[in-house]
mmCIF file of C-alpha atoms in Angstrom:
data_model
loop_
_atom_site.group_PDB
_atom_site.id
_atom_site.type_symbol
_atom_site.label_atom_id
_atom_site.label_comp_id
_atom_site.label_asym_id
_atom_site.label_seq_id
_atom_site.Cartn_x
_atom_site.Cartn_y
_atom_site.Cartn_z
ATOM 1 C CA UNK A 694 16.369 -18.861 -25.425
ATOM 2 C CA UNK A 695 17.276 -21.491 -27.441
ATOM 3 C CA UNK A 696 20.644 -23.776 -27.315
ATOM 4 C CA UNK A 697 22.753 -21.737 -30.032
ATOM 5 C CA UNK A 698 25.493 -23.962 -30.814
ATOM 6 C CA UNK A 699 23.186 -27.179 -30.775
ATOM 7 C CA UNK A 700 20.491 -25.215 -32.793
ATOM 8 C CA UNK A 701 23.443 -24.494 -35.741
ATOM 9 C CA UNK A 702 24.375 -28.115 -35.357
ATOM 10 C CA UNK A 703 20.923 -29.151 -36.264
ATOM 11 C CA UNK A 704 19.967 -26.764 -38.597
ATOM 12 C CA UNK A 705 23.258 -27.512 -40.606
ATOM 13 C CA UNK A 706 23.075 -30.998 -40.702
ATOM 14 C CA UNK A 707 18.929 -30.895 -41.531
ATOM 15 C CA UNK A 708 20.165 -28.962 -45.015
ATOM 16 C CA UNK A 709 22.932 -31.431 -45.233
ATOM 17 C CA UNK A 710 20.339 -33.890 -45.208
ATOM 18 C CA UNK A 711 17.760 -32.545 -47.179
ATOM 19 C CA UNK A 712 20.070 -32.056 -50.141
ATOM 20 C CA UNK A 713 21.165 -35.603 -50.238
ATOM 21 C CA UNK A 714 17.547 -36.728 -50.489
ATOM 22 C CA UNK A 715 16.323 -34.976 -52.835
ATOM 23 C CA UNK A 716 19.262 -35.672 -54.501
ATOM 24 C CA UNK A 717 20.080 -32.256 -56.126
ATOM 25 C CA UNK A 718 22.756 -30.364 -56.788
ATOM 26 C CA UNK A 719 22.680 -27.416 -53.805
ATOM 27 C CA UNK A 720 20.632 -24.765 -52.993
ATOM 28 C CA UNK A 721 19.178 -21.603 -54.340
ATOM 29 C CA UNK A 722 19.083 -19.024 -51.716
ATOM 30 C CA UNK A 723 17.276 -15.277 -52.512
ATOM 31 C CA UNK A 724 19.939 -12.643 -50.318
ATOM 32 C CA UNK A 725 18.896 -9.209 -49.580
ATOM 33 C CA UNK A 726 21.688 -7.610 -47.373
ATOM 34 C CA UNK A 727 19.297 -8.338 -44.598
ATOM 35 C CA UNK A 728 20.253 -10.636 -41.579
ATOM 36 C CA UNK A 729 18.035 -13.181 -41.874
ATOM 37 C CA UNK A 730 18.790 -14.075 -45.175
ATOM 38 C CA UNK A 731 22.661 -13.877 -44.413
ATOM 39 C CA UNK A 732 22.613 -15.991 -41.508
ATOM 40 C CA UNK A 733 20.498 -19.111 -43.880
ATOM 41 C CA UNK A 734 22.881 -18.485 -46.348
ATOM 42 C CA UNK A 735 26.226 -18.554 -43.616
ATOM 43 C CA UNK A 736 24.512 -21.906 -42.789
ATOM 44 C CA UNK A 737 24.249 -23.674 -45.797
ATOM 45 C CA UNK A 738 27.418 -22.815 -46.730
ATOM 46 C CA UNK A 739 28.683 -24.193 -43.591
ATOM 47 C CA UNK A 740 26.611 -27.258 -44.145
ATOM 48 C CA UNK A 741 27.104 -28.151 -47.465
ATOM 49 C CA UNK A 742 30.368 -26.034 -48.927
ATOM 50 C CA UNK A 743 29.794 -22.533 -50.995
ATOM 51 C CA UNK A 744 30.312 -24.684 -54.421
ATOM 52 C CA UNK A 745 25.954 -25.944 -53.940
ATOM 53 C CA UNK A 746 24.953 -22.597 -52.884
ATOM 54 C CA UNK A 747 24.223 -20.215 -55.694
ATOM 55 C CA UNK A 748 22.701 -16.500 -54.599
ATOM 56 C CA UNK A 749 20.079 -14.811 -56.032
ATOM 57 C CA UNK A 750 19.846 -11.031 -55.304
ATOM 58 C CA UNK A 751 17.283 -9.574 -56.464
ATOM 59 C CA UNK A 752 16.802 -5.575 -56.547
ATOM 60 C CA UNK A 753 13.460 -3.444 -57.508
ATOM 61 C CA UNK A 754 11.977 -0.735 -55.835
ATOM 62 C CA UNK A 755 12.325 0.263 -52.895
ATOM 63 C CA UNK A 756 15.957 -1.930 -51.963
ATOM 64 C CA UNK A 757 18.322 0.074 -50.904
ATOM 65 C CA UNK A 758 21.626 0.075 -52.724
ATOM 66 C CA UNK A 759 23.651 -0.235 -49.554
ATOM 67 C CA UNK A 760 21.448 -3.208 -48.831
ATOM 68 C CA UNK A 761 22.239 -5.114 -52.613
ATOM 69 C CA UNK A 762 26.249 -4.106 -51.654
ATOM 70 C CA UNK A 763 25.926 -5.729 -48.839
ATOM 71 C CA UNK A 764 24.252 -9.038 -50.363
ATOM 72 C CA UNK A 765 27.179 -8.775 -53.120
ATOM 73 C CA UNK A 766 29.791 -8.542 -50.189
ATOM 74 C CA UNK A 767 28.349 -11.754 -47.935
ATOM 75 C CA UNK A 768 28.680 -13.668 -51.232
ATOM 76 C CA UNK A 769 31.643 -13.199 -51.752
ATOM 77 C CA UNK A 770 33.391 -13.075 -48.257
ATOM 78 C CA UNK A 771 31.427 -16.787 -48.144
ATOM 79 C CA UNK A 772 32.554 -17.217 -51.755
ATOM 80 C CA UNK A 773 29.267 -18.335 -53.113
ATOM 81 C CA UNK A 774 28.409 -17.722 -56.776
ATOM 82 C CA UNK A 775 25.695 -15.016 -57.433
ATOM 83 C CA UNK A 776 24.028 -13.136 -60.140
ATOM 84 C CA UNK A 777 21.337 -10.343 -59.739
ATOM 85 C CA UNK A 778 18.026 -9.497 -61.309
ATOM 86 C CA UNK A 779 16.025 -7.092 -61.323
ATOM 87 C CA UNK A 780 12.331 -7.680 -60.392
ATOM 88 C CA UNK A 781 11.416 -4.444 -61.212
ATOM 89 C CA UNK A 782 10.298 -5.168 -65.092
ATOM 90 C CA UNK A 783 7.991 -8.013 -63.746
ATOM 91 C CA UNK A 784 6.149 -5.780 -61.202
ATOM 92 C CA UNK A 785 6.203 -3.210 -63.083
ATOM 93 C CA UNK A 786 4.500 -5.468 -66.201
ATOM 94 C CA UNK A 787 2.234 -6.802 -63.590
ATOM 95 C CA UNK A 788 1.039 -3.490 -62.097
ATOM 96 C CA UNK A 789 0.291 -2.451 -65.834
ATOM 97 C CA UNK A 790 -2.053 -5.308 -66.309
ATOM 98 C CA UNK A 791 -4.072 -4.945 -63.264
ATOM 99 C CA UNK A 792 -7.577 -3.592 -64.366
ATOM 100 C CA UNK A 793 -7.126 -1.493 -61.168
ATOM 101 C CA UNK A 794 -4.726 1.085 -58.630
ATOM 102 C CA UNK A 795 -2.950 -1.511 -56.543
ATOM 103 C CA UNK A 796 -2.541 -0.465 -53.498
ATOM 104 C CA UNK A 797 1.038 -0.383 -51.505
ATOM 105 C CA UNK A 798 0.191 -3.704 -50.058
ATOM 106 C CA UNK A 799 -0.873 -5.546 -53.028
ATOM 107 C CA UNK A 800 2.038 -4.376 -54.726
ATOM 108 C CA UNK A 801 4.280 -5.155 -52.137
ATOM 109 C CA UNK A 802 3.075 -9.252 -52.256
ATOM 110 C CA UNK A 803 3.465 -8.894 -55.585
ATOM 111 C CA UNK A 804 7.378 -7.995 -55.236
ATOM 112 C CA UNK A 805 7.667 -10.922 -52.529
ATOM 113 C CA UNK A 806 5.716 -13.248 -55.138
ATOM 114 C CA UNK A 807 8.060 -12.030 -58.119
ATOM 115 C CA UNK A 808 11.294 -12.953 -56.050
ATOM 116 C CA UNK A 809 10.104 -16.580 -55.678
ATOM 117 C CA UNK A 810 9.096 -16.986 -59.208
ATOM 118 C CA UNK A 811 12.776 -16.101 -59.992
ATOM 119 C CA UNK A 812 14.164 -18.096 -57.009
ATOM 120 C CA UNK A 813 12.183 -21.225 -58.414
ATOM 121 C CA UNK A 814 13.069 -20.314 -62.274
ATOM 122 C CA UNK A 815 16.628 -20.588 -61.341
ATOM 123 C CA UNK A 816 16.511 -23.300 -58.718
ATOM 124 C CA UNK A 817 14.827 -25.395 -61.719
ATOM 125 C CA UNK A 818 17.684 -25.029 -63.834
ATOM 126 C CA UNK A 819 20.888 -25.859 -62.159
ATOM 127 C CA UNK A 820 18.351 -28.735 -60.215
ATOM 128 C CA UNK A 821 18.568 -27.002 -56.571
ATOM 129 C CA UNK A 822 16.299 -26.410 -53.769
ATOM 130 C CA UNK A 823 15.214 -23.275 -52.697
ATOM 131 C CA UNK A 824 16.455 -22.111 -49.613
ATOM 132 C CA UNK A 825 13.958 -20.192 -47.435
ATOM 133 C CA UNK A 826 15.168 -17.702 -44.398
ATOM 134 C CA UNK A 827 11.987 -17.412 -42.156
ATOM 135 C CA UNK A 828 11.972 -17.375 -38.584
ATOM 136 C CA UNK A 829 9.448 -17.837 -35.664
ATOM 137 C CA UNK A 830 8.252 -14.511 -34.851
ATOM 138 C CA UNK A 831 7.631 -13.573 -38.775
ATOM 139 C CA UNK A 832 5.891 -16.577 -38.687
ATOM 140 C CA UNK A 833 3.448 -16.660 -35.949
ATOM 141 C CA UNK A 834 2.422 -12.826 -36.256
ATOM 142 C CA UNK A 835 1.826 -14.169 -40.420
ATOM 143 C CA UNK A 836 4.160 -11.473 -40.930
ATOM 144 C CA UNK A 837 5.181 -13.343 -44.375
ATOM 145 C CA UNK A 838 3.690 -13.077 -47.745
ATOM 146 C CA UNK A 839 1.599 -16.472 -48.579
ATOM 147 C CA UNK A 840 2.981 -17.778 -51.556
ATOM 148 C CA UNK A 841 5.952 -15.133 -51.212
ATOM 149 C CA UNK A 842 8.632 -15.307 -48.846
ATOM 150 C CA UNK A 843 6.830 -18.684 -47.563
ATOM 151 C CA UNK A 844 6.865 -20.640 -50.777
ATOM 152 C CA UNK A 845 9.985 -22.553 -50.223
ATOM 153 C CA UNK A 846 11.515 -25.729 -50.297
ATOM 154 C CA UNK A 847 13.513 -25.989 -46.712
ATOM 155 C CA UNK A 848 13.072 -23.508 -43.657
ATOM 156 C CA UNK A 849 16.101 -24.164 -41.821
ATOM 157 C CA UNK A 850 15.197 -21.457 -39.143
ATOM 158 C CA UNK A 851 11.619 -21.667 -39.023
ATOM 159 C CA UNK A 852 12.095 -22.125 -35.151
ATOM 160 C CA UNK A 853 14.332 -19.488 -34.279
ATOM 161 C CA UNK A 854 12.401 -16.212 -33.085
ATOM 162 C CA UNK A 855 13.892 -13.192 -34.097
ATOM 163 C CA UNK A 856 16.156 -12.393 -31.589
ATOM 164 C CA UNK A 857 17.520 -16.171 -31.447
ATOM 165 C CA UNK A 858 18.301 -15.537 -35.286
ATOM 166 C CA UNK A 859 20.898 -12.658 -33.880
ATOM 167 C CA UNK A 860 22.154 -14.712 -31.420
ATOM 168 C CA UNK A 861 23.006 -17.695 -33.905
ATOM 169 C CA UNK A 862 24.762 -14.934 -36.341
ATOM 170 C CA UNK A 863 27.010 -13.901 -34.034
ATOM 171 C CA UNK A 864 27.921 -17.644 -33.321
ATOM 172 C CA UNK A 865 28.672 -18.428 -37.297
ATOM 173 C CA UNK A 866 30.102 -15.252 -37.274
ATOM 174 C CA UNK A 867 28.289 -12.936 -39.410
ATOM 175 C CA UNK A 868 29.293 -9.238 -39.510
ATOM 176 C CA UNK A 869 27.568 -7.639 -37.132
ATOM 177 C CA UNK A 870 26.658 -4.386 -39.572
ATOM 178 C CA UNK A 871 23.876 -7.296 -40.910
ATOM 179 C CA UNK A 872 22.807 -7.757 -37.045
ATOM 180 C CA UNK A 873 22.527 -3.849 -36.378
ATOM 181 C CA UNK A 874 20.165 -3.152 -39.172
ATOM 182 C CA UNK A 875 16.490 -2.281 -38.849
ATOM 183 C CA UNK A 876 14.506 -5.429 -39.851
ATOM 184 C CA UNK A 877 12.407 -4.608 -42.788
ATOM 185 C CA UNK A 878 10.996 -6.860 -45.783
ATOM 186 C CA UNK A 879 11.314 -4.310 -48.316
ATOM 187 C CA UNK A 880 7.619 -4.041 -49.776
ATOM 188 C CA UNK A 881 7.418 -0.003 -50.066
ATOM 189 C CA UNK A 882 9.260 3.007 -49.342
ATOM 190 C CA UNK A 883 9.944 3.336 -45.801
ATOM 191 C CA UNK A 884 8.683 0.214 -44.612
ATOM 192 C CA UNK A 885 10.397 -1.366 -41.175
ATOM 193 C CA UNK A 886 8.981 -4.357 -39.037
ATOM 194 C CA UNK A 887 9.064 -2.433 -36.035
ATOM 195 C CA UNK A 888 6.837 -0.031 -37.660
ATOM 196 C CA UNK A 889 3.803 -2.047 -39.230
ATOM 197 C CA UNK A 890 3.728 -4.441 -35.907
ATOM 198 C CA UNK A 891 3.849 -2.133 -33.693
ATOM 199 C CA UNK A 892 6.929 -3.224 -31.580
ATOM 200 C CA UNK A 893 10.778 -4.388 -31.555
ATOM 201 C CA UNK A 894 11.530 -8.286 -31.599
ATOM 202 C CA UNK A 895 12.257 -8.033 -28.072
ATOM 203 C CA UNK A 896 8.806 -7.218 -26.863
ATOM 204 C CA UNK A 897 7.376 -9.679 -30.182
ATOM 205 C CA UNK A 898 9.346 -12.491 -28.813
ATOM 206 C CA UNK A 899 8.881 -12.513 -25.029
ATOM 207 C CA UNK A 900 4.944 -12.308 -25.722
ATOM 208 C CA UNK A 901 4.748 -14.673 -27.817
ATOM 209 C CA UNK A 902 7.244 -16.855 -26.104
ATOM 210 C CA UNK A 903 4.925 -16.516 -22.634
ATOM 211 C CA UNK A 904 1.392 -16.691 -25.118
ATOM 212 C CA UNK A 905 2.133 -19.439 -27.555
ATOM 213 C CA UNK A 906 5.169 -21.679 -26.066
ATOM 214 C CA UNK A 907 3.879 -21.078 -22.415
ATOM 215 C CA UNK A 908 0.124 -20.446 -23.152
ATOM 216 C CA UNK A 909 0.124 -17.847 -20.716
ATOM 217 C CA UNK A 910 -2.790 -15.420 -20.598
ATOM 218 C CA UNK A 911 -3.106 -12.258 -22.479
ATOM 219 C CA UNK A 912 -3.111 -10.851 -18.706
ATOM 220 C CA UNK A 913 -0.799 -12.629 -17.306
ATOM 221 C CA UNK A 914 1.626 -11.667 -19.312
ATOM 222 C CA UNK A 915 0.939 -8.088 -19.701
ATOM 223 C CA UNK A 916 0.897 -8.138 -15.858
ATOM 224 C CA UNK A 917 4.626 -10.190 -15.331
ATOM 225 C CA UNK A 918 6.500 -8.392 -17.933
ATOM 226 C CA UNK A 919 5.127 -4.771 -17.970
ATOM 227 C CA UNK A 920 4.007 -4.610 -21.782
ATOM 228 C CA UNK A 921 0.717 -2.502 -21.837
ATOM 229 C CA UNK A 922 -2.019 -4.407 -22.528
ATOM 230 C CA UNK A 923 -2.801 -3.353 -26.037
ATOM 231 C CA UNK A 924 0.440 -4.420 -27.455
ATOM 232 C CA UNK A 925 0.227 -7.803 -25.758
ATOM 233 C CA UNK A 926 -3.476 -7.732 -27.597
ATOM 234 C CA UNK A 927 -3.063 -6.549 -30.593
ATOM 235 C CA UNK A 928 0.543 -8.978 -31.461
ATOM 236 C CA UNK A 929 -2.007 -11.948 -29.782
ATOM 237 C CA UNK A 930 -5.016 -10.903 -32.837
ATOM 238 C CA UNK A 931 -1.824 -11.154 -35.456
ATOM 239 C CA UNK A 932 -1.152 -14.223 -34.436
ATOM 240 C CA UNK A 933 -4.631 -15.881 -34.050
ATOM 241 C CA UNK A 934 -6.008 -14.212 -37.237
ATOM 242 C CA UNK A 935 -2.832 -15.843 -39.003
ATOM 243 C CA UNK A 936 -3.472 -19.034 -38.765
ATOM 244 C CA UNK A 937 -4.399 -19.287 -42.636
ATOM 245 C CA UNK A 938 -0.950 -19.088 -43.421
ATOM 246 C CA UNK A 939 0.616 -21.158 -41.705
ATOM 247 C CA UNK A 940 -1.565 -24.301 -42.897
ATOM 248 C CA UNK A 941 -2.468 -26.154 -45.923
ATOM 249 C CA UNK A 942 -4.998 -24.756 -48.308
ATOM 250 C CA UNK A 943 -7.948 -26.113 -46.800
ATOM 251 C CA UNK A 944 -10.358 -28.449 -48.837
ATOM 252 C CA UNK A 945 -13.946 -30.527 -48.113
ATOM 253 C CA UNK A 946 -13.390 -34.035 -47.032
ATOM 254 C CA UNK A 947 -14.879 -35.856 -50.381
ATOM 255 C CA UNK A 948 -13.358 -39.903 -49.135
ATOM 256 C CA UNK A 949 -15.807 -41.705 -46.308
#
């Protein structure tokens, strides 16, 4: 597990940081009522005062209205200036134009993309960064849309897995009704985490702790902690076959 109280001190001082060298005016941050994006925006608050934080939240189908109350109700208990809008029109518009049925999945990108376009629109006006609230295990299973929830300016938690993201709420003190929700991105109806990858954080995070921090065996670890087998293979395949996103575009090599 990682060092909670150092990790906050880092993590606030890198968006300190960050915003002085750019040398904008604070950050944009898109807040859903889930606990990820709570906890980034507890910390740059923390870091650099609620005045440079502005929120962005941003319902559509399928949010849940308890989940855009609860965005509304973090802003203000953290006093942070917000305004909502809807990104329903825009996929809606989009989903019109496409010369074919999207399916749930391509529609649901298209809602991730469609946040960031509005995060961006906004950050580019008031001259702020966007603030992005990834974490570790998202990341390594490429359980992120490319260009969606990814296409950010800062990832202040980008090494926190999961479960180290609860931990470090609970130390800036975020309610814990954000903690005790089901993890889900919001794509289509009905959607959780647990459900598309197959198993909770805890059981994400310890194999991937043991597979990709300890480059332990597939075996090994299945045998040491208990997890059949298949999980431990298939949450291994998300994470190899993810590599795309988590690099550059790739290019040829045209310099000698």
């Amino acid at each position: 597990m990682v060092d909670v109280p150092q990790a906050v001190e880092r993590m606030e001082a890198f968006l300190a940081d960050q915003m002085e060298a750019a040398g904008v005016d604070g950050y944009v941050v898109g807040v859903s009522g889930g606990l990820d994006s709570a906890v980034a925006t507890t910390l740059a608050t923390r870091a650099v005062g609620s005045d440079a934080v502005f929120g962005l939240i941003m319902p559509g189908r399928p949010n849940d209205e308890e989940n855009m109350a609860d965005a509304r109700a973090l802003c203000r208990d953290l006093d942070v200036a917000f305004e909502e809008l809807s990104i329903q029109p825009i996929v809606d518009a989009t989903d019109a134009q496409l010369p074919f049925d999207a399916s749930r999945l391509t529609l649901g990108n298209v809602r991730a993309r469609t946040r960031m376009v509005l995060e961006y629109a906004v950050a580019n006006e008031q001259d702020r960064l966007v603030l992005g609230a990834g974490n570790r295990s998202e990341r390594l299973l490429g359980y992120v849309t490319k260009y969606g929830d990814e296409a950010v300016d800062v990832q202040p938690m980008k090494d926190l897995y999961k479960t180290d993201v609860s931990a470090v709420a609970r130390h800036v003190g975020v309610d814990e009704r954000f903690i005790e929700k089901t993890p889900t991105a919001a794509l289509w109806e009905g959607q959780t985490d647990e459900s598309e990858l197959g198993a909770d954080y805890e059981t994400i995070d310890t194999v991937l702790r043991r597979v990709v921090d300890a480059e332990q065996s597939p075996g090994r670890v299945a045998s040491e902690t208990g997890i059949d087998r298949e999980t431990v293979d298939r949450l291994v395949e998300l994470w190899q076959s993810s590599a795309h996103k988590r690099t550059q575009p790739p290019g040829p090599s045209l310099r000698d």
